[in-house]
Coordinates of C-alpha atoms in Angstrom, one line a residue:
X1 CA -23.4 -53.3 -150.8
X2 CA -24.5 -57.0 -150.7
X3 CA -22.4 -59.1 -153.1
X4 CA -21.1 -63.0 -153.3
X5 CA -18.3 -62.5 -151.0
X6 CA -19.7 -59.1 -150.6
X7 CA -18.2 -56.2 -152.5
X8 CA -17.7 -53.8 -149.4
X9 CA -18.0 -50.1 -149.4
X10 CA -14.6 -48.5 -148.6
X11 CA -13.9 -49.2 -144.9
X12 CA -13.5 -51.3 -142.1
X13 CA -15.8 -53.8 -143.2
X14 CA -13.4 -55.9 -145.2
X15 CA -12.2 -53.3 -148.2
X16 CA -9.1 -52.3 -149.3
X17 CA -10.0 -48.6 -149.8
X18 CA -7.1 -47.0 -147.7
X19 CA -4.3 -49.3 -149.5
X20 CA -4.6 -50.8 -153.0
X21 CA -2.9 -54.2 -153.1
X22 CA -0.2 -52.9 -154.8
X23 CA 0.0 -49.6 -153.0
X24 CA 1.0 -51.7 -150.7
X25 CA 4.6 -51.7 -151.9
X26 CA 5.3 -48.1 -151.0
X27 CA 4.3 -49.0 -147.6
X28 CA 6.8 -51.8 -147.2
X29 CA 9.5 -49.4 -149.4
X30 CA 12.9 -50.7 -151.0
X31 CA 14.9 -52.2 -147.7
X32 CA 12.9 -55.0 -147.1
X33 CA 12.0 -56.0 -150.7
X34 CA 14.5 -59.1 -150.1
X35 CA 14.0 -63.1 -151.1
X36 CA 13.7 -64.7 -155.2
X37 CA 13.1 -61.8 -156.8
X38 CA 16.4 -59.6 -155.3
X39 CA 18.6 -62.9 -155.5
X40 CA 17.5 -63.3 -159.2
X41 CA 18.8 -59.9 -159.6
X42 CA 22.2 -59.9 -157.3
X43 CA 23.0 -63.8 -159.0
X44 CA 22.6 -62.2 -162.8
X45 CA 25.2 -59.4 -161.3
X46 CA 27.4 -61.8 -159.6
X47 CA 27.3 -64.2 -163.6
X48 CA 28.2 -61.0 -165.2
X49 CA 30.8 -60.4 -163.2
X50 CA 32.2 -63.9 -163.0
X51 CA 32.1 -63.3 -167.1
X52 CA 34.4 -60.3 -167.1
X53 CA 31.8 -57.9 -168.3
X54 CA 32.9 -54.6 -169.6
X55 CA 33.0 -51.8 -167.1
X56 CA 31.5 -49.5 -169.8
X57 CA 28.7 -47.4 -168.5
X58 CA 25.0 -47.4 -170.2
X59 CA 24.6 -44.8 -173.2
X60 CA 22.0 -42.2 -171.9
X61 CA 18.8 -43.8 -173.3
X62 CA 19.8 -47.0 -174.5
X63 CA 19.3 -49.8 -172.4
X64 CA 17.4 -48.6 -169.0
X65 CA 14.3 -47.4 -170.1
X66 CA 11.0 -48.7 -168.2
X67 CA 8.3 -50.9 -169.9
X68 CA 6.5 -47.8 -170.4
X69 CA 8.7 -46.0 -173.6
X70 CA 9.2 -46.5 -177.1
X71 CA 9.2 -49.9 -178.7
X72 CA 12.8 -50.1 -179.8
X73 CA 15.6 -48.3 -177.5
X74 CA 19.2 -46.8 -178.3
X75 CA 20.2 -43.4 -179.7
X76 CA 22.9 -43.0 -182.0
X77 CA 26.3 -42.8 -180.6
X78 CA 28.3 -39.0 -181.1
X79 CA 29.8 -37.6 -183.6
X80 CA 33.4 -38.3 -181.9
X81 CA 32.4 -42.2 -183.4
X82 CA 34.0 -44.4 -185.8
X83 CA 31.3 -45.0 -188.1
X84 CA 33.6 -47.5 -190.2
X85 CA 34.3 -49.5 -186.9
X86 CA 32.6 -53.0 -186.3
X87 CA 30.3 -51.6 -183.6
X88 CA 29.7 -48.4 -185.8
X89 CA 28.7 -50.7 -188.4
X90 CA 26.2 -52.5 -185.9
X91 CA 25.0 -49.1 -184.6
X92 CA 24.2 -48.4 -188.3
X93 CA 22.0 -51.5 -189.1
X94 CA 20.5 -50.8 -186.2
X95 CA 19.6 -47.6 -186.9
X96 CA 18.1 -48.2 -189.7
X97 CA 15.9 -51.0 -188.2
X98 CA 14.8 -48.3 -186.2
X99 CA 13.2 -46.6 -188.9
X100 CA 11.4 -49.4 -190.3
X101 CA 10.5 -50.4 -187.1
X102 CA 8.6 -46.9 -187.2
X103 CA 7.4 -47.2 -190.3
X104 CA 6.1 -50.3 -189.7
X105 CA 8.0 -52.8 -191.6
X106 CA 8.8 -54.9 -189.0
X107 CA 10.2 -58.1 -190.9
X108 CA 12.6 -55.7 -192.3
X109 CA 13.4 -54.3 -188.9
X110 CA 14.2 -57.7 -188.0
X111 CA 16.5 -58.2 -190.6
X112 CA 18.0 -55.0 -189.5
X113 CA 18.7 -55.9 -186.4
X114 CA 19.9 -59.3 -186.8
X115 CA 22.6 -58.0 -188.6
X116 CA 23.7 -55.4 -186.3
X117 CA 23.5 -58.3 -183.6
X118 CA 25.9 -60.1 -186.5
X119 CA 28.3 -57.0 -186.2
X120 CA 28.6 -56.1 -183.1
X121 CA 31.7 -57.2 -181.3
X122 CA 30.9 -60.0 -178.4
X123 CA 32.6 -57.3 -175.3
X124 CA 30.1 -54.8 -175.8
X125 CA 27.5 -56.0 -173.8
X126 CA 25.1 -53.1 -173.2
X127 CA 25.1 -52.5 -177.3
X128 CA 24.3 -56.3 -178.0
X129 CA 21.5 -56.2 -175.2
X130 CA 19.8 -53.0 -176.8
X131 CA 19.8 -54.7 -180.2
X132 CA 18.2 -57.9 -178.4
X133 CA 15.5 -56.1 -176.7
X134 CA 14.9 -53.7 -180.4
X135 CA 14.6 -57.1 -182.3
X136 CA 12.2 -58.4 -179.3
X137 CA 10.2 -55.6 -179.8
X138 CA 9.8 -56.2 -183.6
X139 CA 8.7 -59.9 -182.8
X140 CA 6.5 -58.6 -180.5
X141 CA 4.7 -57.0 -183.2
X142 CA 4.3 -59.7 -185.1
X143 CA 2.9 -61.4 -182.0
X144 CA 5.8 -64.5 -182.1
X145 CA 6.1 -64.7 -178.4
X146 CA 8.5 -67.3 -178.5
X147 CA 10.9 -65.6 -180.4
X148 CA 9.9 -62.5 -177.8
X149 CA 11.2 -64.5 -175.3
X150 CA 14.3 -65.7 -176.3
X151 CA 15.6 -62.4 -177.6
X152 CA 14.9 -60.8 -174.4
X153 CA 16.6 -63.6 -172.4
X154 CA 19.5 -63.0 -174.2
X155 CA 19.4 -59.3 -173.8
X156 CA 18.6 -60.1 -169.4
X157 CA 22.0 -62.0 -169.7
X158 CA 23.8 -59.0 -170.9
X159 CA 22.5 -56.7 -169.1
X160 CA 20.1 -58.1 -166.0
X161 CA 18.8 -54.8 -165.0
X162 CA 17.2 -54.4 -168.3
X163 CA 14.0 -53.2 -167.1
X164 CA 12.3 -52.9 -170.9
X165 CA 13.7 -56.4 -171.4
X166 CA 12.2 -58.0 -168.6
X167 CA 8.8 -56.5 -168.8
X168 CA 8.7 -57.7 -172.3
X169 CA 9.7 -61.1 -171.5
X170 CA 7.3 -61.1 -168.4
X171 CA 5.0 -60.5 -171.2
X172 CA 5.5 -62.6 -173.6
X173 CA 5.6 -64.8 -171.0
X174 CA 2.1 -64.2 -170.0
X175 CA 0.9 -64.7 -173.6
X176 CA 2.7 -68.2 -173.1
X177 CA 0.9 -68.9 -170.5
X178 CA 4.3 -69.5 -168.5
X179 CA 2.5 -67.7 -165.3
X180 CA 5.7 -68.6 -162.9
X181 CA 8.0 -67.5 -165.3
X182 CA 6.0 -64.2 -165.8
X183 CA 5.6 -63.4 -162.0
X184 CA 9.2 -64.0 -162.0
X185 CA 10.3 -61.4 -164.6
X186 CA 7.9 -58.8 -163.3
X187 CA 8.6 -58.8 -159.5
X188 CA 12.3 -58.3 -161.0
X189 CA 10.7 -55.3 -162.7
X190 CA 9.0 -53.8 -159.8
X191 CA 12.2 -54.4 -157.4
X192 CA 14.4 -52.6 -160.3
X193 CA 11.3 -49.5 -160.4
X194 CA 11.3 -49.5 -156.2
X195 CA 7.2 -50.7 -157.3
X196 CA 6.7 -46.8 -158.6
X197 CA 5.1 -48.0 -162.3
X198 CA 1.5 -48.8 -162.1
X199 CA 1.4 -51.3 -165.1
X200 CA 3.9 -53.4 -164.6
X201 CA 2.5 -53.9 -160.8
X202 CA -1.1 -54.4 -162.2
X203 CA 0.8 -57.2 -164.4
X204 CA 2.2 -59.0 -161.6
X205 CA -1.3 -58.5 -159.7
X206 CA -3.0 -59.9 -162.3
X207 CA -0.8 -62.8 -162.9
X208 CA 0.1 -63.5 -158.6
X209 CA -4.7 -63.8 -159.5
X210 CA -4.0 -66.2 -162.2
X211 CA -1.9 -68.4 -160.4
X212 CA -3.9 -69.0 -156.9
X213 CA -6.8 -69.1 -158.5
X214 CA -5.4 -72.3 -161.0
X215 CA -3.9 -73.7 -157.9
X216 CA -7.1 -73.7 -155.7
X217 CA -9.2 -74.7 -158.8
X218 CA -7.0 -78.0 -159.0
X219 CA -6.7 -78.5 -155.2
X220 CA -10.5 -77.9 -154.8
X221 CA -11.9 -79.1 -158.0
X222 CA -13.7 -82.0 -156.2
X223 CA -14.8 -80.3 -153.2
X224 CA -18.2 -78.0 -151.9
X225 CA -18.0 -74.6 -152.0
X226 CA -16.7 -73.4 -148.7
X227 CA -18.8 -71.5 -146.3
X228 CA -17.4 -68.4 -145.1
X229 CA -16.8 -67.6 -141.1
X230 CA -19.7 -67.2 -138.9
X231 CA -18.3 -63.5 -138.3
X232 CA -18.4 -62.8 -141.7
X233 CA -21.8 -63.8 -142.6
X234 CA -23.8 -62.1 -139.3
X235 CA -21.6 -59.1 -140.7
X236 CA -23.2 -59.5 -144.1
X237 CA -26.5 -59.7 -142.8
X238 CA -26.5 -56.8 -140.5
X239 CA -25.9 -54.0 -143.2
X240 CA -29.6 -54.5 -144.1
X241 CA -32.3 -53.4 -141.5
X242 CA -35.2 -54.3 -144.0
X243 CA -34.2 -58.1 -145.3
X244 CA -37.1 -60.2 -143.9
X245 CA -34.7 -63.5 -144.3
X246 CA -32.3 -62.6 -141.6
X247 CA -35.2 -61.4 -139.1
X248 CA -35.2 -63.6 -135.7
X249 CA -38.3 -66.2 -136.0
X250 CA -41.6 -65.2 -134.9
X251 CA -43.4 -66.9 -132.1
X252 CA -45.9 -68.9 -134.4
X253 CA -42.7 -70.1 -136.8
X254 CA -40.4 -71.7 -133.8
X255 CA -40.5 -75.1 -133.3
X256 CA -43.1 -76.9 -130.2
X257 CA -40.7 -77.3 -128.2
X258 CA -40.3 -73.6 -127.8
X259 CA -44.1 -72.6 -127.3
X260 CA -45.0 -71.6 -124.0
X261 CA -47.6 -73.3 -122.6
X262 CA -50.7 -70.9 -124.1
X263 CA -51.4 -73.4 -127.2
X264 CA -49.3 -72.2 -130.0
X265 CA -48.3 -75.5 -131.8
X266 CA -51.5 -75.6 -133.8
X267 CA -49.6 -72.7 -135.5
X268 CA -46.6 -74.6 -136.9
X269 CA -47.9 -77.4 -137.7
X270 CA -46.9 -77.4 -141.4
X271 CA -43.4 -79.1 -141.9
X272 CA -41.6 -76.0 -143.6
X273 CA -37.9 -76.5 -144.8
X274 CA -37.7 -72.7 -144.4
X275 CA -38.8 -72.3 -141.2
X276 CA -35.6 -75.3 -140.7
X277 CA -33.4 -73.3 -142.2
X278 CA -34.2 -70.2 -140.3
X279 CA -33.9 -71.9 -137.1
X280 CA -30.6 -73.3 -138.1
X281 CA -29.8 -69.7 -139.2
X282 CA -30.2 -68.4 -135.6
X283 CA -28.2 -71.3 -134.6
X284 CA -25.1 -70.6 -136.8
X285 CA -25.8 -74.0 -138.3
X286 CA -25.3 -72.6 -141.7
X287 CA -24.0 -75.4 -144.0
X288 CA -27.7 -76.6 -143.6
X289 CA -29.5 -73.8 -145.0
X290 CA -29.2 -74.2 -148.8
X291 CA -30.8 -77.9 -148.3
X292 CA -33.2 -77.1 -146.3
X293 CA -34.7 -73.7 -148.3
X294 CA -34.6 -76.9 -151.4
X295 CA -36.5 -78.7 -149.6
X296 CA -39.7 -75.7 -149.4
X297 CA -38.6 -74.7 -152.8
X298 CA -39.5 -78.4 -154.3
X299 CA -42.5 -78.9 -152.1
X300 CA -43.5 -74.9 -153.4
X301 CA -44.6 -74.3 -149.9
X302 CA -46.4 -70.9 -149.0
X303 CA -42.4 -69.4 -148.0
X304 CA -41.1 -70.1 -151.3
X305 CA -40.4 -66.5 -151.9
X306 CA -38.6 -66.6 -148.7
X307 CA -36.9 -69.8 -149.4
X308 CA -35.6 -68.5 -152.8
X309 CA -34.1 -65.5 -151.7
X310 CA -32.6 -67.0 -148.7
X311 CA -31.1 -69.8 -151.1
X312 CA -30.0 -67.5 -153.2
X313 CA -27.8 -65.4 -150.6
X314 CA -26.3 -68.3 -149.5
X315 CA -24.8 -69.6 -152.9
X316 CA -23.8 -65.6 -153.0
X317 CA -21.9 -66.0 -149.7
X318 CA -19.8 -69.6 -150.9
X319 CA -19.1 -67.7 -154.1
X320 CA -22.0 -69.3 -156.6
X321 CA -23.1 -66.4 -157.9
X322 CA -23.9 -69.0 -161.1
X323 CA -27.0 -70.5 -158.9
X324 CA -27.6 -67.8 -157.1
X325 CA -29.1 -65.8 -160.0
X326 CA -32.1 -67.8 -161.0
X327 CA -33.3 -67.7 -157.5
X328 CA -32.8 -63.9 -157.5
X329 CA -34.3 -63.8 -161.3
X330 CA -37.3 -66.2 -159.7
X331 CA -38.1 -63.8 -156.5
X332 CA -37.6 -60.0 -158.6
X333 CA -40.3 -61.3 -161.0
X334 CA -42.9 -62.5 -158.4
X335 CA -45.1 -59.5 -158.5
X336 CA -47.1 -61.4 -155.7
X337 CA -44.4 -61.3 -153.2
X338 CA -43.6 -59.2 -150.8
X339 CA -42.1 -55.9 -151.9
X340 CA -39.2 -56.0 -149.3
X341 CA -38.3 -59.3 -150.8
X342 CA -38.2 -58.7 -154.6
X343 CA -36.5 -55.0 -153.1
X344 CA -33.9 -57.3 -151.4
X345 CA -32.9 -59.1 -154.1
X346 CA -33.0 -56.0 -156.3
X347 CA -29.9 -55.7 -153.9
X348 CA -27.8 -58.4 -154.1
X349 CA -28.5 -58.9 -158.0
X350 CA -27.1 -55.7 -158.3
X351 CA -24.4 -55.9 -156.2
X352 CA -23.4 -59.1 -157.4
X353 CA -23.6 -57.2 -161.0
X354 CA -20.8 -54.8 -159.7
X355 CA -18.9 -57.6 -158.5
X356 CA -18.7 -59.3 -162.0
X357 CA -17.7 -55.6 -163.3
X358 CA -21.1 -55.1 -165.2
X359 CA -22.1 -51.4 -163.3
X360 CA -24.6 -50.5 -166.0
X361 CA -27.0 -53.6 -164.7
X362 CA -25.8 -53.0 -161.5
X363 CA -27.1 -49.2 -161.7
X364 CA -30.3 -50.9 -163.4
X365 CA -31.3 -53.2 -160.6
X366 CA -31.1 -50.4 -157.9
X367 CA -32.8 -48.5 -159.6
X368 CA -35.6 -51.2 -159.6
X369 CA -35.4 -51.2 -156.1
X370 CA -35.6 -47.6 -155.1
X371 CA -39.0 -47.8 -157.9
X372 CA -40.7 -50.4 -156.4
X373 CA -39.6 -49.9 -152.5
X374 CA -39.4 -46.0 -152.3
X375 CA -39.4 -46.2 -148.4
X376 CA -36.7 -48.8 -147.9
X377 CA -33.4 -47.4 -146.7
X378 CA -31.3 -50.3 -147.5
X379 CA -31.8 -49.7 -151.2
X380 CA -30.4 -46.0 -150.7
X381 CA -27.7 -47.4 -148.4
X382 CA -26.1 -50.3 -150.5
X383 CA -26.6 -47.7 -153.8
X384 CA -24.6 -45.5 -151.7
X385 CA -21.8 -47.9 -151.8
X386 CA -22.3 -48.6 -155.4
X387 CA -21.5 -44.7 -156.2
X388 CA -18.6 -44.4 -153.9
X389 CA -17.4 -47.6 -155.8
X390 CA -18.0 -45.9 -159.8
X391 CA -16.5 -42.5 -157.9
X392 CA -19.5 -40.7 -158.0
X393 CA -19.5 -39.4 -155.0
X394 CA -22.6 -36.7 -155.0
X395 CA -24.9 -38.6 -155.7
X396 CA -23.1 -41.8 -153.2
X397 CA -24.2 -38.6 -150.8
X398 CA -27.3 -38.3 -152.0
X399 CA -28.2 -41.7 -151.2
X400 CA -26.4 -42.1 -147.9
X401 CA -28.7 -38.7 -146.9
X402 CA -31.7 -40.5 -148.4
X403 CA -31.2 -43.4 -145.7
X404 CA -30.7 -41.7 -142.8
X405 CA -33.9 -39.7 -143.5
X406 CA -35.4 -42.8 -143.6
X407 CA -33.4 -44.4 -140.5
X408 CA -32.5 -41.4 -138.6
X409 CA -30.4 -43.8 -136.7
X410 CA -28.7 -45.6 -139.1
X411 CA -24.8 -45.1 -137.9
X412 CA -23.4 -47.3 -140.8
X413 CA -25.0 -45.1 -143.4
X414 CA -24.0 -41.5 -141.3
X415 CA -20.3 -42.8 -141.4
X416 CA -20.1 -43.9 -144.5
X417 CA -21.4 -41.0 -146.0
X418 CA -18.6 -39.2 -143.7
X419 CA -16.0 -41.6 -146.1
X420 CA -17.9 -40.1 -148.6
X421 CA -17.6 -36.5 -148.1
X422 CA -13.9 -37.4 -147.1
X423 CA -13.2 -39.2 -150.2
X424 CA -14.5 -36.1 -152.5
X425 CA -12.4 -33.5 -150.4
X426 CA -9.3 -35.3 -150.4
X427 CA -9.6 -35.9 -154.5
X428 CA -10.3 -32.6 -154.5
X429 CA -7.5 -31.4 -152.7
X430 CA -9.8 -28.7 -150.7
X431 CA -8.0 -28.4 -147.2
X432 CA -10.8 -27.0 -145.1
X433 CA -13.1 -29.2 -146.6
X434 CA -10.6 -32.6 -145.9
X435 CA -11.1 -30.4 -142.5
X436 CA -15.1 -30.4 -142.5
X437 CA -15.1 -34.1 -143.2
X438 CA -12.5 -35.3 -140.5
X439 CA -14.5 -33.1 -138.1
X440 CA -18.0 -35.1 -139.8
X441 CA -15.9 -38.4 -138.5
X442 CA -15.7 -37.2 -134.8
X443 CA -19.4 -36.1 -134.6
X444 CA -20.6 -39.3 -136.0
X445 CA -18.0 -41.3 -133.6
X446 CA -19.3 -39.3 -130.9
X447 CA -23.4 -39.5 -132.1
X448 CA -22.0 -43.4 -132.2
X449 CA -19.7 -44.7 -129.9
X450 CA -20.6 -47.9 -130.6
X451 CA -20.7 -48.2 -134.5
X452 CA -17.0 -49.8 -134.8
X453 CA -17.2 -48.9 -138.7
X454 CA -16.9 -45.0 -137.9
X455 CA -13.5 -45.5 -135.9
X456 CA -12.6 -48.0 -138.5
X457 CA -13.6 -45.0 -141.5
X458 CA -12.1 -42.5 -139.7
X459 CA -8.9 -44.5 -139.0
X460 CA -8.3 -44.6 -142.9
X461 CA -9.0 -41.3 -143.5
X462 CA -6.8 -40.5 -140.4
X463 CA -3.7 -43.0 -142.3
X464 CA -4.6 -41.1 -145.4
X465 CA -3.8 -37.4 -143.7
X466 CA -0.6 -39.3 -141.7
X467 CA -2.3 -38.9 -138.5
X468 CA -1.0 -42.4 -137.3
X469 CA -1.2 -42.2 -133.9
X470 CA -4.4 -41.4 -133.4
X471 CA -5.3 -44.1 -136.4
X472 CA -3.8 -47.2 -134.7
X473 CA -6.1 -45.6 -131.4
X474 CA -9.0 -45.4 -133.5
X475 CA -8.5 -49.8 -134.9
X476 CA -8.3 -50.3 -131.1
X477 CA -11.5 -48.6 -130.8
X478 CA -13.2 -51.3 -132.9
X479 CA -10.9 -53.9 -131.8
X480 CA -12.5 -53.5 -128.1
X481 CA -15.9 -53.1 -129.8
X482 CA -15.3 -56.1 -132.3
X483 CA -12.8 -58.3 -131.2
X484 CA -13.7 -61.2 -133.7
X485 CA -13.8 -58.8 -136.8
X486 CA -10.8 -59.7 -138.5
X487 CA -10.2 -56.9 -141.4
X488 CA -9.4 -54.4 -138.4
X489 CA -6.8 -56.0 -137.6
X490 CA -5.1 -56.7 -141.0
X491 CA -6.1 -52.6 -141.6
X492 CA -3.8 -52.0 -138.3
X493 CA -1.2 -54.6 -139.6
X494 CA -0.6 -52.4 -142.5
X495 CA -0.4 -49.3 -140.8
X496 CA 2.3 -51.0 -138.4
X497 CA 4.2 -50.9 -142.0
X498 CA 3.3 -47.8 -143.2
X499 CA 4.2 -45.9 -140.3
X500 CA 6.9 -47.8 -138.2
X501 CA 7.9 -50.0 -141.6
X502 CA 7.6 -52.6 -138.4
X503 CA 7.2 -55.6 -140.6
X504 CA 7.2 -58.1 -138.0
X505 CA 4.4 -56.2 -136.2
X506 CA 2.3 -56.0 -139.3
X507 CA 2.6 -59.7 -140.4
X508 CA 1.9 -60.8 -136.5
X509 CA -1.4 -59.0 -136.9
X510 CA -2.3 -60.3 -140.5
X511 CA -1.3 -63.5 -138.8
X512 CA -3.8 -62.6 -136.0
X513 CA -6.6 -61.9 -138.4
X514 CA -6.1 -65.5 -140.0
X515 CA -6.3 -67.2 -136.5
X516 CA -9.6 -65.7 -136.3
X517 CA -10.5 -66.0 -139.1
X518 CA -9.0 -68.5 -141.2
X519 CA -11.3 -68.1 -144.2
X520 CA -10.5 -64.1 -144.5
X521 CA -9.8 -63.6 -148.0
X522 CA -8.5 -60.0 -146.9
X523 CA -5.8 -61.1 -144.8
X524 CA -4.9 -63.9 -147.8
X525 CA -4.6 -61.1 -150.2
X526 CA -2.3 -58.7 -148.1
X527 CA -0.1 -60.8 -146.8
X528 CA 0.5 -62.5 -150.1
X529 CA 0.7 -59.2 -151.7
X530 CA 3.6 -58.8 -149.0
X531 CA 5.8 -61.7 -149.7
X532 CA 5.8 -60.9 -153.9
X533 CA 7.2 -58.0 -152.8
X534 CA 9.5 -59.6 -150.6
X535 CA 10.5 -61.8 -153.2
X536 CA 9.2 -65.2 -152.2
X537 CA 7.3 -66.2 -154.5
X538 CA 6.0 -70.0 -153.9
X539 CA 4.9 -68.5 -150.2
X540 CA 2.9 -65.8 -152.5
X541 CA 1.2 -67.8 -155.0
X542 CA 0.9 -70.8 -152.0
X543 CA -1.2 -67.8 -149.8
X544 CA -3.0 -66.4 -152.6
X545 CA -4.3 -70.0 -153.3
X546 CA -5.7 -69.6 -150.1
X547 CA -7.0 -66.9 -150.8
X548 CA -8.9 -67.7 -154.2
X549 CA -9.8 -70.8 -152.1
X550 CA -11.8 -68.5 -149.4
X551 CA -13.6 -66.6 -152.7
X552 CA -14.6 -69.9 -153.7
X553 CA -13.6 -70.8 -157.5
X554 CA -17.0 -71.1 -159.2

């Protein structure tokens, strides 16, 4: 599916589908989850127990719970306890905060527990941190982050493997725009959960985003959009068979100086900026292109349809997706133009619709396309993608089928429809069907030895079923068959982790990926996703500003 950095369907084009970014943790696993985020943890131990702190072990319930549970924690103690005793007091006030906290009364919850914080005696740590974190929690209803904040630092210094009291703090943190301090508290989070809840990683996700993306915006606010890697874009190109902009020149478009010597200048006589920028195209002189399709664009020469849509997929490729759209707007409503054209933009509206999370317009624009260009397989096989992205895989199927009828020999459509049919039996948990489908992978490998994206979708699927032998086999398959293509070998770094946990291995191929292509946003992503998890987190949000910087901030 065409998008601005493309939107890939799951595989060995450049997706993620085998490993989400956080999935990635349970790859790497607890041992080597080292660096800021465990010394933040092991240096509140080592305070506590430079303080003295109590050896008296956590009530069951009280102060461990994940950011998941109830808003206020602590059970009452038994009924062995001294209810007229200072802490017994405290437990009591607490208590009832509890109940208003339920009720919803939170200014009287707050009162509540202030006083049980009041009564409680200054040794019992774990006591004083729960009432922290309950009064935290009643702030946090009343949306006074600061206050949020404060109460859960104190209850972290009590207690620093307060998972609920971290997660809030990374929270409120978040709502004071204090990004660092957020990623800070919530890598501490994931560490303490061994990166097994899905929310507080989506947090720390969300905010590693936030922060390379503010970082590149600043460093780059002054500069051109970047273009991406030559690789990337005759990748881009080559999953449509029926886009008239990326087709060689004909003999009466090429410059004289290429005409034989049968008198075919009189045929190019014209000064067309499009026919510029399509020689510079087949040069890999692509910074040039946007001017040059302006230039037949301003002069509305007779390839202004052309020029547009050509345009337009280039400010889709350096991340513009702002000026790409009126050229794409301009081209779909031509009802003059060529079909495949408006068709072709039909595409890349849509999939740049998907990209900005809008799948109802996305859906709408395909639809379009398949109306107006009924015989073109490129609609059926980007729409294909689209479905496998919404998880509807039947009719992804359907589509994928729909293509090859049309381009019997279309392997790119025949093995993604293979991921496909994979993706529905392993959701499904039907054994011989997972069966069928792997077997569907070694027919269309077979059929098409040289269509690296089957070994590269049949290597996940393989990772997937814990075949890892014959997985890493099946990356050097498209390795030899696309040595330049730099996803495979971050895809094979990360199996390096997930079945050998060789993290040196895996990072000297993510490292590999980079040196070839230094703009692959892929590689960025992974390996920055690796060092939050290691703990490092300048080297993280330093790497995933290079990678925002590859997306091109718009």
């Amino acid at each position: 599916m065409a998008a601005s950095k493309p939107v890939e369907a799951p595989g060995g084009g450049g997706g993620t589908a085998g490993l989400s970014r956080w999935q990635l943790a349970l790859v790497l696993g607890a041992p080597i989850l080292l660096g800021a985020g465990a010394i933040y943890l092991w240096g509140r131990r080592a305070a506590r127990r430079g303080k003295g702190a109590s050896e008296r072990k956590t009530p069951e319930g009280r102060a461990s719970p994940g950011p998941g549970g109830e808003g206020v924690s602590g059970q009452p103690d038994g009924p062995g306890h001294d209810e007229m005793s200072p802490l017994g007091r405290a437990q009591a006030a607490k208590n009832k905060g509890n109940k208003y906290f339920k009720a919803g009364k939170y200014e009287l919850a707050i009162q509540c527990y202030t006083e049980a914080i009041s009564l409680c005696p200054p040794e019992k740590n774990l006591d004083l941190s729960t009432f922290y974190q309950n009064r935290a929690a009643a702030y946090e209803q009343l949306q006074k982050w600061t206050e949020v904040a404060q109460d859960c630092t104190k209850a972290v210094e009590l207690n620093p493997k307060y998972v609920k009291a971290l997660f809030r703090r990374a929270k409120a943190h978040e709502k004071l725009d204090n990004k660092k301090e957020c990623l800070e508290d919530v890598t501490a989070v994931c560490i303490l959960e061994a990166f097994q809840n899905q929310q507080s990683m989506l947090l720390a996700d969300k905010v590693l985003k936030l922060l390379g993306k503010e970082k590149a915006k600043e460093k780059y606010k002054n500069r051109e959009p970047l273009m991406p890697s030559p690789q990337f874009i005759k990748s881009y190109f080559s999953s449509f068979t029926d886009d008239i902009i990326s087709q060689p020149l004909l003999k009466g478009e090429k410059s004289d100086e290429d005409k034989d010597k049968e008198g075919e200048a009189s045929e190019v006589k014209e000064n067309s900026g499009y026919l510029r920028a399509k020689q510079y195209m087949e040069e890999e002189n692509y910074d040039k292109i946007i001017s040059e399709s302006t230039k037949e664009i301003e002069a509305k020469g007779r390839y202004m349809a052309e020029a547009l849509l050509l345009r337009a997929t280039f400010y889709l490729l350096i991340g513009n997706a702002s000026a790409a759209k009126p050229d794409l707007d301009q081209v779909i409503s031509m009802e003059d133009a060529n079909v495949k054209l408006r068709a072709n933009a039909l595409i890349k509206r849509g999939s740049m619709f998907m990209q900005q999370q809008q799948p109802a317009m996305s859906t709408q624009d395909f639809n379009m396309a398949a109306d107006i260009d009924p015989q073109n397989a490129d609609v059926y096989h980007h729409r294909g993608q689209l479905k496998i992205l919404l998880d509807q895989i039947e009719e992804a199927v359907e589509d994928f089928d729909e293509c090859i009828r049309l381009r019997p020999n279309s392997a790119l459509a025949q093995a993604q429809k293979c991921f496909a049919l994979y993706r529905q039996a392993y959701t499904g948990s039907n054994a011989l069907t997972v069966q069928a489908a792997m077997k569907g992978f070694e027919d269309v490998i077979k059929k098409f030895p040289r269509c690296a994206e089957g070994y590269a979708l049949y290597a996940q699927a393989l990772t997937d079923q814990q075949q890892f032998g014959k997985a890493d086999e099946m990356y050097d398959k498209c390795i030899d068959l696309e040595p330049d293509n730099a996803t495979t070998y971050v895809h094979k770094g990360l199996l390096q982790l997930q079945w050998k946990q060789d993290l040196d291995k895996g990072l000297e191929l993510i490292s590999k990926a980079i040196e070839i292509d230094n703009k692959c946003d892929f590689a960025y992503e992974t390996m920055g996703t690796i060092e939050v998890q290691r703990g490092n987190l300048d080297k993280a949000i330093e790497i995933d500003n290079k990678e925002q910087v590859c997306k091109v901030i718009a």
